[in-house]
């Protein structure tokens, strides 16, 4: 698996200390639909609005009790998936993950980021909340999911999945340490940000995000902009400051 270490200088200690302007429940829109979401649109870096949304979604996942506890990386091009088909492949993988967790009576939340590049090829990083009782089920099924998505036999090294913090249950047993590790992996998947976006969060580790066709990043609906806006409106109606 890729190195998840983030340099200490300029790195914020925990996710909930990151200040990007809008809070985790901000109703301010971080982007518009339309042309920028076209399936054939090319991009080479995460924009500020996208970074703000990913960080806010991560904060909201913590707030609603669905902290990300798994990091999953899928090397789609190594699995034989062309760059242009990567968004569809990621969508199918996340759909299978979400349905599996739901069928087992759990709740799921996730963010993902696509990256490209000549050396690694097109791949996706997923940070997800997977309930403890479903982790082994997901781990056992994911190679079969890849076979169904790619139509070919699983190739070694295509998928890497690890607990955030390297220990299962860390989010419950040591929440502070978990948040520090979550911050590190979040900064890692944001390393392909634009210079302007990186400056806003004090991100020191920057690497080329590579060419991506179609959607570059995303979140689950329960921690997306609409969910965060609804939470803020409900809190304001009750006179609660968020």
Coordinates of N, CA and C in Angstrom, one line a residue:
X1 N 0.8 -1.2 0.0 CA 0.0 0.0 0.0 C 0.9 1.2 0.0
X2 N 0.4 2.3 -0.6 CA 1.2 3.5 -0.6 C 1.5 4.1 0.8
X3 N 2.6 4.8 0.9 CA 2.9 5.4 2.1 C 1.9 6.4 2.6
X4 N 1.4 6.3 3.8 CA 0.3 7.2 4.3 C 0.9 8.2 5.2
X5 N 2.2 8.3 5.3 CA 2.8 9.3 6.2 C 2.6 10.7 5.6
X6 N 2.2 11.6 6.5 CA 2.2 13.0 6.1 C 3.1 13.8 7.0
X7 N 3.9 14.7 6.4 CA 4.9 15.4 7.1 C 4.2 16.3 8.2
X8 N 4.9 16.4 9.4 CA 4.3 17.1 10.5 C 4.2 18.6 10.3
X9 N 5.2 19.1 9.6 CA 5.2 20.6 9.4 C 4.0 21.0 8.6
X10 N 3.2 21.9 9.2 CA 2.1 22.5 8.5 C 0.9 21.6 8.6
X11 N 1.0 20.4 9.2 CA -0.2 19.5 9.2 C -1.0 19.7 10.5
X12 N -2.3 19.8 10.3 CA -3.1 20.0 11.4 C -3.3 18.8 12.2
X13 N -3.4 18.9 13.6 CA -3.4 17.7 14.4 C -4.6 16.8 14.3
X14 N -5.7 17.3 14.1 CA -6.9 16.5 14.0 C -7.9 17.1 13.0
X15 N -8.8 16.2 12.5 CA -9.7 16.6 11.4 C -10.6 17.8 11.9
X16 N -11.0 17.7 13.1 CA -12.0 18.7 13.6 C -11.4 20.1 13.9
X17 N -10.1 20.2 13.7 CA -9.4 21.5 13.8 C -9.2 22.2 12.5
X18 N -9.4 21.5 11.4 CA -9.2 22.1 10.1 C -10.2 23.3 9.9
X19 N -9.7 24.4 9.5 CA -10.6 25.5 9.2 C -10.5 25.9 7.7
X20 N -11.6 25.7 7.0 CA -11.6 26.0 5.6 C -12.6 27.2 5.3
X21 N -13.1 27.8 6.3 CA -14.1 28.8 6.0 C -15.5 28.3 6.4
X22 N -16.2 27.5 5.5 CA -17.5 27.0 5.8 C -17.3 25.8 6.8
X23 N -18.2 25.7 7.8 CA -18.1 24.6 8.7 C -18.6 23.3 8.1
X24 N -18.6 22.3 8.9 CA -19.0 21.0 8.4 C -20.4 21.0 8.0
X25 N -21.2 21.9 8.6 CA -22.7 21.9 8.2 C -23.0 23.1 7.3
X26 N -22.0 23.7 6.7 CA -22.2 24.9 5.9 C -23.2 24.7 4.8
X27 N -24.1 25.7 4.6 CA -25.1 25.6 3.6 C -24.5 26.2 2.3
X28 N -23.3 26.8 2.4 CA -22.8 27.4 1.2 C -22.4 26.4 0.2
X29 N -22.8 26.5 -1.0 CA -22.5 25.6 -2.1 C -21.0 25.6 -2.4
X30 N -20.4 24.5 -2.6 CA -19.0 24.4 -2.9 C -18.7 24.1 -4.4
X31 N -19.8 24.1 -5.2 CA -19.6 23.8 -6.6 C -20.9 23.8 -7.3
X32 N -20.9 23.9 -8.6 CA -22.1 23.8 -9.3 C -22.1 22.6 -10.2
X33 N -23.3 22.2 -10.7 CA -23.4 21.0 -11.6 C -23.1 21.5 -13.0
X34 N -23.7 20.8 -13.9 CA -23.5 21.2 -15.3 C -22.3 20.6 -15.9
X35 N -21.6 21.5 -16.7 CA -20.5 21.0 -17.5 C -19.3 20.4 -16.7
X36 N -19.1 20.9 -15.5 CA -18.0 20.4 -14.8 C -18.2 18.9 -14.3
X37 N -19.4 18.4 -14.5 CA -19.7 17.0 -14.1 C -19.8 16.1 -15.3
X38 N -19.5 16.6 -16.5 CA -19.6 15.8 -17.7 C -18.7 14.6 -17.6
X39 N -19.2 13.5 -18.1 CA -18.4 12.2 -18.0 C -17.1 12.3 -18.8
X40 N -17.0 13.2 -19.8 CA -15.7 13.2 -20.6 C -14.8 14.4 -20.2
X41 N -15.2 15.1 -19.1 CA -14.4 16.2 -18.6 C -13.1 15.8 -18.0
X42 N -12.0 16.4 -18.4 CA -10.7 16.1 -17.8 C -10.3 17.0 -16.7
X43 N -9.6 16.5 -15.7 CA -9.1 17.4 -14.7 C -7.7 16.8 -14.2
X44 N -6.9 17.7 -13.6 CA -5.6 17.3 -13.2 C -5.3 17.5 -11.7
X45 N -6.3 18.1 -11.0 CA -6.1 18.4 -9.6 C -7.4 18.6 -8.9
X46 N -7.4 18.4 -7.6 CA -8.6 18.8 -6.8 C -8.7 20.3 -6.7
X47 N -9.9 20.9 -6.9 CA -10.1 22.3 -6.7 C -10.4 22.6 -5.2
X48 N -10.3 23.9 -4.9 CA -10.6 24.3 -3.5 C -12.0 23.9 -3.1
X49 N -13.0 24.1 -3.9 CA -14.4 23.7 -3.6 C -14.5 22.2 -3.3
X50 N -13.8 21.4 -4.0 CA -13.9 19.9 -3.8 C -13.2 19.6 -2.5
X51 N -12.1 20.2 -2.2 CA -11.3 19.9 -1.0 C -12.2 20.3 0.2
X52 N -12.8 21.5 0.1 CA -13.7 21.9 1.2 C -14.8 20.9 1.5
X53 N -15.4 20.4 0.4 CA -16.5 19.5 0.5 C -16.1 18.2 1.1
X54 N -14.9 17.7 0.7 CA -14.4 16.4 1.3 C -14.1 16.5 2.8
X55 N -13.5 17.6 3.1 CA -13.1 17.8 4.6 C -14.4 18.0 5.4
X56 N -15.4 18.8 4.9 CA -16.6 19.0 5.6 C -17.4 17.7 5.7
X57 N -17.3 16.9 4.7 CA -18.0 15.6 4.7 C -17.4 14.6 5.8
X58 N -16.1 14.7 5.9 CA -15.3 13.9 6.9 C -15.7 14.3 8.3
X59 N -15.8 15.6 8.5 CA -16.2 16.2 9.8 C -17.6 15.7 10.1
X60 N -18.5 15.8 9.1 CA -19.9 15.4 9.4 C -20.0 14.0 9.7
X61 N -19.2 13.1 9.1 CA -19.3 11.7 9.4 C -18.9 11.4 10.8
X62 N -18.0 12.2 11.3 CA -17.6 12.1 12.8 C -18.8 12.5 13.6
X63 N -19.4 13.6 13.2 CA -20.5 14.2 14.0 C -21.7 13.3 14.1
X64 N -22.0 12.6 13.1 CA -23.2 11.7 13.1 C -22.9 10.3 13.5
X65 N -21.7 10.1 14.0 CA -21.3 8.8 14.6 C -20.9 7.7 13.5
X66 N -20.5 8.2 12.3 CA -20.0 7.2 11.3 C -18.6 7.6 10.9
X67 N -17.7 7.5 11.8 CA -16.3 7.9 11.5 C -15.6 6.9 10.5
X68 N -14.9 7.4 9.6 CA -14.2 6.6 8.7 C -13.2 5.7 9.4
X69 N -13.3 4.4 9.2 CA -12.4 3.4 9.9 C -11.7 2.5 8.9
X70 N -12.0 2.7 7.6 CA -11.3 1.8 6.6 C -10.8 2.7 5.4
X71 N -9.6 2.4 5.0 CA -9.1 3.0 3.7 C -9.0 1.9 2.7
X72 N -9.6 2.1 1.5 CA -9.6 1.2 0.5 C -9.0 1.8 -0.8
X73 N -8.0 1.2 -1.4 CA -7.4 1.7 -2.6 C -7.6 0.7 -3.7
X74 N -8.1 1.1 -4.8 CA -8.3 0.1 -5.9 C -7.6 0.7 -7.2
X75 N -6.6 -0.1 -7.7 CA -5.9 0.3 -8.9 C -6.6 -0.2 -10.1
X76 N -7.5 0.7 -10.6 CA -8.4 0.3 -11.7 C -7.6 -0.1 -13.0
X77 N -6.7 0.8 -13.3 CA -5.9 0.5 -14.6 C -5.2 -0.8 -14.5
X78 N -4.6 -1.1 -13.3 CA -3.9 -2.4 -13.1 C -4.9 -3.6 -13.3
X79 N -6.2 -3.3 -13.0 CA -7.2 -4.3 -13.2 C -7.7 -4.4 -14.6
X80 N -7.2 -3.6 -15.5 CA -7.6 -3.6 -16.9 C -8.8 -2.6 -17.2
X81 N -9.1 -1.7 -16.3 CA -10.2 -0.8 -16.5 C -9.6 0.5 -17.1
X82 N -10.0 0.9 -18.3 CA -9.5 2.1 -18.9 C -9.8 3.4 -18.1
X83 N -9.0 4.4 -18.2 CA -9.2 5.6 -17.4 C -10.6 6.2 -17.6
X84 N -11.2 6.2 -18.8 CA -12.5 6.7 -19.0 C -13.6 6.0 -18.4
X85 N -13.3 4.7 -18.0 CA -14.3 3.8 -17.4 C -14.2 3.8 -15.9
X86 N -13.2 4.5 -15.3 CA -12.9 4.4 -13.9 C -14.0 4.9 -13.0
X87 N -14.7 6.1 -13.4 CA -15.8 6.5 -12.6 C -16.9 5.5 -12.4
X88 N -17.3 4.8 -13.5 CA -18.3 3.8 -13.5 C -17.9 2.6 -12.6
X89 N -16.6 2.2 -12.7 CA -16.1 1.1 -11.9 C -16.2 1.5 -10.4
X90 N -15.7 2.7 -10.1 CA -15.8 3.1 -8.7 C -17.2 3.2 -8.2
X91 N -18.1 3.7 -9.0 CA -19.5 3.7 -8.6 C -20.1 2.3 -8.3
X92 N -19.8 1.4 -9.1 CA -20.3 0.0 -8.9 C -19.7 -0.6 -7.7
X93 N -18.4 -0.4 -7.4 CA -17.7 -0.9 -6.2 C -18.4 -0.3 -5.0
X94 N -18.6 1.0 -4.9 CA -19.2 1.7 -3.8 C -20.6 1.2 -3.6
X95 N -21.3 1.0 -4.7 CA -22.7 0.5 -4.6 C -22.8 -0.9 -4.0
X96 N -21.9 -1.7 -4.3 CA -21.8 -3.1 -3.8 C -21.4 -3.0 -2.3
X97 N -20.5 -2.1 -1.9 CA -20.1 -2.0 -0.5 C -21.3 -1.5 0.3
X98 N -22.0 -0.4 -0.2 CA -23.1 0.2 0.5 C -24.2 -0.8 0.7
X99 N -24.6 -1.6 -0.4 CA -25.7 -2.5 -0.3 C -25.3 -3.7 0.7
X100 N -24.1 -4.1 0.7 CA -23.7 -5.2 1.6 C -23.8 -4.7 3.1
X101 N -23.3 -3.5 3.4 CA -23.4 -3.0 4.8 C -24.9 -2.8 5.2
X102 N -25.7 -2.3 4.3 CA -27.1 -2.1 4.6 C -27.8 -3.4 4.8
X103 N -27.6 -4.4 4.0 CA -28.2 -5.7 4.2 C -27.8 -6.4 5.5
X104 N -26.7 -6.0 6.0 CA -26.2 -6.6 7.3 C -26.7 -5.7 8.5
X105 N -27.5 -4.7 8.2 CA -28.1 -3.9 9.3 C -27.2 -2.8 9.7
X106 N -26.2 -2.4 8.9 CA -25.3 -1.3 9.3 C -25.5 -0.1 8.5
X107 N -24.8 1.0 8.9 CA -24.8 2.2 8.2 C -23.5 2.5 7.6
X108 N -23.4 3.1 6.4 CA -22.2 3.4 5.8 C -22.0 4.8 5.4
X109 N -20.8 5.3 5.4 CA -20.5 6.7 4.9 C -19.2 6.6 4.2
X110 N -19.0 7.5 3.2 CA -17.7 7.4 2.5 C -17.4 8.7 1.7
X111 N -16.1 8.9 1.5 CA -15.6 9.8 0.5 C -14.6 9.1 -0.4
X112 N -14.5 9.6 -1.6 CA -13.5 9.0 -2.5 C -12.8 10.0 -3.4
X113 N -11.6 9.7 -3.8 CA -10.8 10.6 -4.7 C -10.2 9.8 -5.8
X114 N -10.3 10.2 -7.0 CA -9.6 9.5 -8.2 C -8.3 10.2 -8.4
X115 N -7.3 9.4 -8.8 CA -6.0 9.9 -9.2 C -5.6 9.2 -10.5
X116 N -4.7 9.8 -11.2 CA -4.2 9.2 -12.4 C -2.7 9.3 -12.4
X117 N -2.0 9.0 -13.5 CA -0.6 9.1 -13.6 C 0.0 8.0 -14.3
X118 N 1.2 8.2 -14.9 CA 1.8 7.2 -15.8 C 2.3 6.0 -14.9
X119 N 2.8 6.2 -13.7 CA 3.4 5.1 -13.0 C 2.3 4.3 -12.3
X120 N 1.4 4.9 -11.6 CA 0.4 4.2 -10.9 C -0.9 3.9 -11.7
X121 N -1.1 4.7 -12.7 CA -2.3 4.5 -13.5 C -3.5 5.0 -12.7
X122 N -4.7 4.9 -13.3 CA -5.9 5.4 -12.7 C -6.3 4.5 -11.5
X123 N -6.5 5.2 -10.3 CA -6.9 4.5 -9.1 C -7.8 5.3 -8.3
X124 N -8.4 4.7 -7.3 CA -9.3 5.5 -6.4 C -8.9 5.2 -4.9
X125 N -9.0 6.2 -4.1 CA -8.8 6.1 -2.7 C -10.2 6.3 -2.0
X126 N -10.6 5.4 -1.2 CA -11.9 5.5 -0.5 C -11.7 5.4 1.0
X127 N -12.2 6.4 1.7 CA -12.3 6.4 3.1 C -13.7 6.1 3.5
X128 N -13.9 5.1 4.3 CA -15.3 4.6 4.5 C -15.5 4.2 6.0
X129 N -16.8 4.4 6.4 CA -17.2 3.8 7.7 C -17.8 2.5 7.4
X130 N -17.2 1.4 7.9 CA -17.8 0.1 7.8 C -18.0 -0.5 9.2
X131 N -19.2 -0.8 9.6 CA -19.4 -1.3 10.9 C -18.6 -2.5 11.2
X132 N -18.1 -2.7 12.5 CA -17.2 -3.8 12.8 C -17.8 -5.1 12.4
X133 N -19.0 -5.4 12.6 CA -19.6 -6.7 12.3 C -19.7 -7.0 10.8
X134 N -19.4 -6.0 9.9 CA -19.5 -6.2 8.5 C -18.1 -6.2 7.8
X135 N -17.0 -5.8 8.6 CA -15.7 -5.7 8.0 C -15.2 -7.0 7.3
X136 N -15.3 -8.1 8.0 CA -14.8 -9.3 7.5 C -15.7 -9.8 6.2
X137 N -16.9 -9.5 6.3 CA -17.8 -9.8 5.2 C -17.4 -9.0 3.9
X138 N -17.1 -7.7 4.1 CA -16.7 -6.9 3.0 C -15.4 -7.4 2.4
X139 N -14.4 -7.7 3.4 CA -13.1 -8.1 2.9 C -13.2 -9.4 2.1
X140 N -14.0 -10.3 2.5 CA -14.2 -11.5 1.8 C -14.8 -11.4 0.4
X141 N -15.7 -10.4 0.3 CA -16.4 -10.2 -0.9 C -15.7 -9.3 -2.0
X142 N -14.8 -8.5 -1.5 CA -14.4 -7.4 -2.5 C -13.6 -7.9 -3.7
X143 N -12.9 -9.0 -3.6 CA -12.2 -9.5 -4.8 C -13.2 -10.0 -5.8
X144 N -14.3 -10.6 -5.3 CA -15.4 -11.0 -6.2 C -16.1 -9.8 -6.8
X145 N -16.2 -8.8 -6.1 CA -16.8 -7.5 -6.7 C -15.9 -7.1 -7.9
X146 N -14.6 -7.1 -7.6 CA -13.7 -6.6 -8.7 C -13.8 -7.5 -9.9
X147 N -13.9 -8.8 -9.7 CA -14.1 -9.7 -10.9 C -15.4 -9.4 -11.6
X148 N -16.4 -9.1 -10.9 CA -17.7 -8.8 -11.5 C -17.6 -7.5 -12.3
X149 N -16.9 -6.5 -11.7 CA -16.8 -5.2 -12.4 C -15.9 -5.2 -13.6
X150 N -14.8 -5.9 -13.5 CA -13.8 -5.9 -14.6 C -14.0 -7.0 -15.6
X151 N -14.7 -8.1 -15.2 CA -14.9 -9.2 -16.1 C -13.7 -10.1 -16.2
X152 N -12.7 -9.9 -15.3 CA -11.5 -10.7 -15.4 C -11.1 -11.2 -14.0
X153 N -10.2 -12.2 -14.0 CA -9.7 -12.8 -12.7 C -9.0 -11.7 -11.9
X154 N -9.1 -11.7 -10.6 CA -8.4 -10.8 -9.8 C -6.9 -10.8 -10.0
X155 N -6.3 -9.7 -10.0 CA -4.8 -9.6 -10.2 C -4.3 -9.1 -8.8
X156 N -3.2 -9.7 -8.4 CA -2.6 -9.4 -7.1 C -2.2 -7.9 -7.1
X157 N -2.5 -7.3 -6.0 CA -2.1 -5.9 -5.7 C -3.1 -4.9 -6.2
X158 N -4.2 -5.3 -6.8 CA -5.1 -4.4 -7.4 C -5.9 -3.6 -6.2
X159 N -6.2 -4.3 -5.1 CA -6.9 -3.7 -4.1 C -6.1 -3.8 -2.8
X160 N -6.1 -2.7 -2.0 CA -5.5 -2.7 -0.7 C -6.5 -2.1 0.3
X161 N -6.8 -2.8 1.4 CA -7.7 -2.3 2.4 C -7.1 -2.4 3.8
X162 N -7.1 -1.4 4.5 CA -6.5 -1.4 5.9 C -7.4 -0.6 6.8
X163 N -7.3 -0.9 8.1 CA -8.0 -0.1 9.1 C -7.3 1.3 9.3
X164 N -8.0 2.3 9.4 CA -7.3 3.6 9.6 C -6.8 3.6 11.0
X165 N -5.5 3.9 11.1 CA -4.8 3.7 12.4 C -4.1 2.4 12.6
X166 N -4.3 1.5 11.6 CA -3.7 0.2 11.6 C -4.3 -0.8 12.6
X167 N -5.3 -0.4 13.3 CA -5.9 -1.2 14.3 C -7.4 -1.1 14.2
X168 N -8.1 -2.3 14.1 CA -9.6 -2.3 14.1 C -10.1 -1.8 15.4
X169 N -11.2 -1.0 15.3 CA -11.8 -0.5 16.5 C -11.2 0.7 17.2
X170 N -10.2 1.3 16.5 CA -9.5 2.4 17.1 C -10.4 3.6 17.3
X171 N -11.4 3.7 16.4 CA -12.3 4.9 16.5 C -13.1 4.8 17.8
X172 N -13.2 3.6 18.4 CA -14.0 3.5 19.6 C -13.0 3.4 20.9
X173 N -11.9 2.7 20.7 CA -11.0 2.5 21.8 C -10.1 3.7 22.1
X174 N -9.8 4.4 21.1 CA -8.9 5.6 21.3 C -9.3 6.7 20.2
X175 N -10.4 7.4 20.5 CA -10.9 8.3 19.5 C -9.9 9.4 19.1
X176 N -9.1 9.9 20.1 CA -8.2 11.0 19.7 C -7.1 10.5 18.8
X177 N -6.6 9.3 19.1 CA -5.5 8.7 18.2 C -6.2 8.4 16.8
X178 N -7.4 8.0 16.8 CA -8.1 7.7 15.5 C -8.2 9.0 14.7
X179 N -8.5 10.1 15.3 CA -8.7 11.3 14.6 C -7.4 11.8 14.0
X180 N -6.3 11.6 14.8 CA -5.0 12.0 14.3 C -4.6 11.2 13.0
X181 N -4.9 9.9 13.1 CA -4.7 9.0 11.9 C -5.6 9.3 10.8
X182 N -6.9 9.6 11.1 CA -7.8 10.0 10.1 C -7.4 11.2 9.3
X183 N -6.9 12.2 10.1 CA -6.4 13.4 9.5 C -5.2 13.1 8.5
X184 N -4.3 12.2 8.9 CA -3.2 11.9 8.1 C -3.7 11.2 6.7
X185 N -4.6 10.3 6.8 CA -5.0 9.6 5.6 C -5.9 10.6 4.7
X186 N -6.6 11.5 5.4 CA -7.4 12.5 4.6 C -6.4 13.4 3.9
X187 N -5.4 13.9 4.6 CA -4.4 14.7 3.9 C -3.7 14.0 2.8
X188 N -3.5 12.6 2.9 CA -2.9 11.8 1.9 C -3.8 11.8 0.6
X189 N -5.1 11.6 0.8 CA -5.9 11.5 -0.4 C -6.1 12.9 -1.0
X190 N -5.8 13.9 -0.3 CA -5.9 15.3 -0.8 C -4.6 15.8 -1.4
X191 N -3.6 14.9 -1.5 CA -2.3 15.4 -2.0 C -2.3 15.8 -3.4
X192 N -3.3 15.4 -4.2 CA -3.4 15.9 -5.6 C -4.2 17.1 -5.7
X193 N -4.2 18.0 -4.7 CA -4.9 19.2 -4.7 C -4.2 20.3 -5.5
X194 N -4.9 21.3 -6.0 CA -4.3 22.5 -6.6 C -3.5 23.2 -5.5
X195 N -2.6 24.1 -6.0 CA -1.7 24.8 -5.0 C -2.6 25.7 -4.1
X196 N -3.6 26.3 -4.7 CA -4.5 27.2 -3.9 C -5.3 26.4 -2.9
X197 N -5.8 25.2 -3.3 CA -6.5 24.4 -2.3 C -5.6 23.9 -1.2
X198 N -4.4 23.5 -1.5 CA -3.5 23.0 -0.5 C -3.1 24.1 0.5
X199 N -3.0 25.3 0.0 CA -2.6 26.4 0.9 C -3.6 26.7 1.9
X200 N -4.9 26.5 1.6 CA -6.0 26.7 2.5 C -6.0 25.8 3.7
X201 N -5.5 24.5 3.5 CA -5.5 23.6 4.6 C -4.1 23.3 5.2
X202 N -3.1 24.0 4.7 CA -1.8 23.8 5.2 C -1.2 22.5 4.8
X203 N -1.6 22.0 3.6 CA -1.1 20.7 3.1 C 0.3 20.9 2.6
X204 N 1.2 20.1 3.2 CA 2.6 20.2 2.7 C 3.0 19.2 1.7
X205 N 2.4 18.0 1.8 CA 2.7 17.0 0.8 C 1.8 17.1 -0.4
X206 N 2.4 17.6 -1.5 CA 1.7 17.7 -2.8 C 2.3 16.9 -3.8
X207 N 1.5 16.1 -4.5 CA 1.9 15.3 -5.7 C 1.0 15.5 -6.8
X208 N 1.5 15.4 -8.1 CA 0.6 15.5 -9.2 C -0.6 14.6 -9.1
X209 N -1.8 15.1 -9.2 CA -3.0 14.2 -9.1 C -3.2 13.4 -10.4
X210 N -2.5 13.8 -11.4 CA -2.7 13.0 -12.7 C -4.0 13.3 -13.4
X211 N -4.1 12.8 -14.6 CA -5.2 13.0 -15.5 C -6.4 12.1 -15.1
X212 N -7.5 12.7 -14.9 CA -8.7 11.9 -14.6 C -9.8 12.4 -15.5
X213 N -10.6 11.4 -16.0 CA -11.7 11.7 -16.9 C -13.0 11.5 -16.2
X214 N -13.8 12.5 -16.2 CA -15.1 12.4 -15.4 C -14.9 12.9 -14.0
X215 N -15.8 12.5 -13.1 CA -15.9 12.9 -11.8 C -14.6 12.6 -11.0
X216 N -14.0 13.5 -10.3 CA -12.8 13.4 -9.6 C -12.9 12.9 -8.2
X217 N -14.0 13.3 -7.5 CA -14.2 12.9 -6.1 C -15.7 12.9 -5.8
X218 N -16.0 12.3 -4.6 CA -17.4 12.3 -4.3 C -17.6 11.9 -2.8
X219 N -18.8 12.0 -2.3 CA -19.2 11.6 -0.9 C -20.5 10.9 -1.0
X220 N -20.8 10.1 0.1 CA -22.1 9.5 0.2 C -23.1 10.6 0.5
X221 N -24.4 10.4 0.2 CA -25.4 11.4 0.4 C -25.6 11.8 1.8
X222 N -25.4 10.8 2.8 CA -25.7 11.2 4.2 C -24.7 12.1 4.8
X223 N -23.6 12.4 4.1 CA -22.6 13.4 4.6 C -22.3 14.5 3.6
X224 N -23.1 14.5 2.5 CA -22.9 15.4 1.4 C -23.5 16.8 1.8
X225 N -23.5 17.7 0.8 CA -23.9 19.1 1.1 C -25.3 19.2 1.6
X226 N -26.2 18.4 0.9 CA -27.7 18.5 1.3 C -27.9 18.0 2.7
X227 N -27.2 16.9 3.1 CA -27.4 16.4 4.4 C -26.8 17.4 5.5
X228 N -25.7 18.0 5.2 CA -25.1 18.9 6.1 C -26.0 20.2 6.2
X229 N -26.5 20.6 5.1 CA -27.4 21.8 5.1 C -28.7 21.5 6.0
X230 N -29.3 20.3 5.8 CA -30.5 19.9 6.6 C -30.2 19.9 8.0
X231 N -29.0 19.4 8.4 CA -28.6 19.3 9.8 C -28.5 20.7 10.4
X232 N -27.9 21.6 9.6 CA -27.7 23.0 10.1 C -29.1 23.6 10.3
X233 N -30.0 23.4 9.3 CA -31.3 24.1 9.4 C -32.0 23.5 10.6
X234 N -32.0 22.2 10.9 CA -32.7 21.6 12.0 C -32.1 22.1 13.3
X235 N -30.8 22.3 13.4 CA -30.1 22.8 14.6 C -30.5 24.2 14.9
X236 N -30.5 25.0 13.8 CA -30.9 26.5 14.0 C -32.4 26.6 14.4
X237 N -33.2 25.7 14.0 CA -34.6 25.7 14.3 C -34.8 25.4 15.8
X238 N -33.8 24.7 16.4 CA -33.9 24.3 17.8 C -33.1 25.3 18.7
X239 N -32.5 26.3 18.0 CA -31.7 27.3 18.7 C -30.3 26.8 19.1
X240 N -29.8 25.8 18.3 CA -28.5 25.2 18.6 C -27.5 25.8 17.7
X241 N -26.3 26.2 18.2 CA -25.2 26.7 17.4 C -24.4 25.6 16.9
X242 N -24.2 25.5 15.6 CA -23.4 24.4 15.0 C -22.2 25.0 14.3

